[in-house]
């Protein structure tokens, strides 16, 4: 990485650097893995590169399908160039199958198919542990107006349709995922952040006995082992498909 670039922000999994064009940024993917709001931490060599490559392929697929995103192109294997956006401090989770926090916080059984899919919106705030919001709380917080919230929800449903099929083609079941959106300097809402096994639950459909084989961050969360192998497998399947 060019040492002259100014670091604008460092998050848990990525660093954001300034670009010579002030409307763009460079996003570098780190090898760090965190879970449970960074209570659990580890480093996996090659994770940054895999997430960057997987994300870039998914952004390219979404852009081809008319989803506006911040993605502009790869800079190298572990960094991408993106439009600079003002991130909306909401984590938009879409669930096709009940799992994770939904089942911990309610009596809903893991594995229940959610039709239509469920959208859960959380406040992006590590100090508060990303609390689940309600429509009224979002209004009260004045984070976003109703029209933009509807737009983001509709876009999330469209993205889900596209991604479900994309992953189905490479024998993966898209259980749930988290998206972040932001405003460009022109005020357009675009998809930001990343789409990778760090923020999607992906179950292997190559299992014929009905067992759940996670090829995502649950391997780290639940100490299942084979973490990098799972991410590499996803990257390999995407590359063989495209
Ligand atoms: N997720 C994420 N970042 C978060 C919380 C959740 O990317 O801070 C993703 C997670 O990987 C999963 C989906 O959102 O694909 C739903 O996660 P859930 O609410 O079930 O939380 P978990 O129990 O995984 O912490």
Coordinates of C-alpha atoms and ligand atoms in Angstrom, one line a residue, residues 12 36 91 93 95 99-102 104 122 130 176-178 197-201 217-218 221, ligand 1:
X12 CA -12.6 -3.9 12.6
X36 CA -19.4 -10.7 19.3
X91 CA -27.1 -2.2 9.7
X93 CA -30.1 -7.4 8.0
X95 CA -33.1 -13.1 6.8
X99 CA -30.8 -18.3 12.7
X100 CA -28.3 -16.4 14.9
X101 CA -29.6 -13.5 17.0
X102 CA -33.2 -13.9 15.8
X104 CA -31.4 -16.2 20.6
X122 CA -30.0 -2.2 13.8
X130 CA -25.8 -2.4 17.7
X176 CA -29.0 -14.0 6.0
X177 CA -26.8 -11.0 5.3
X178 CA -26.1 -7.5 6.5
X197 CA -18.7 -14.5 4.2
X198 CA -18.0 -12.0 7.0
X199 CA -21.5 -10.6 6.7
X200 CA -23.5 -13.3 5.0
X201 CA -24.5 -16.7 6.3
X217 CA -17.9 -16.4 9.7
X218 CA -19.9 -18.8 11.9
X221 CA -17.9 -17.5 15.9
Ligands
LIG1 N1 -23.9 -9.4 10.8 C1 -22.9 -8.6 10.4 N2 -22.5 -7.6 11.4 C2 -23.0 -7.5 12.6 C3 -24.1 -8.3 12.9 C4 -24.5 -9.3 12.0 O1 -22.4 -8.6 9.3 O2 -22.6 -6.6 13.3 C5 -24.4 -10.4 9.8 C6 -24.1 -11.8 10.2 O3 -22.9 -12.2 9.7 C7 -25.3 -12.6 9.7 C8 -26.4 -11.6 9.7 O4 -25.8 -10.3 9.7 O5 -25.0 -12.9 8.3 C9 -27.4 -11.8 10.8 O6 -26.7 -11.8 12.0 P1 -27.4 -12.0 13.4 O7 -28.3 -10.8 13.7 O8 -28.0 -13.3 13.4 O9 -26.3 -11.8 14.5 P2 -25.2 -12.9 15.1 O10 -26.0 -13.8 15.9 O11 -24.6 -13.5 13.9 O12 -24.2 -12.0 15.8

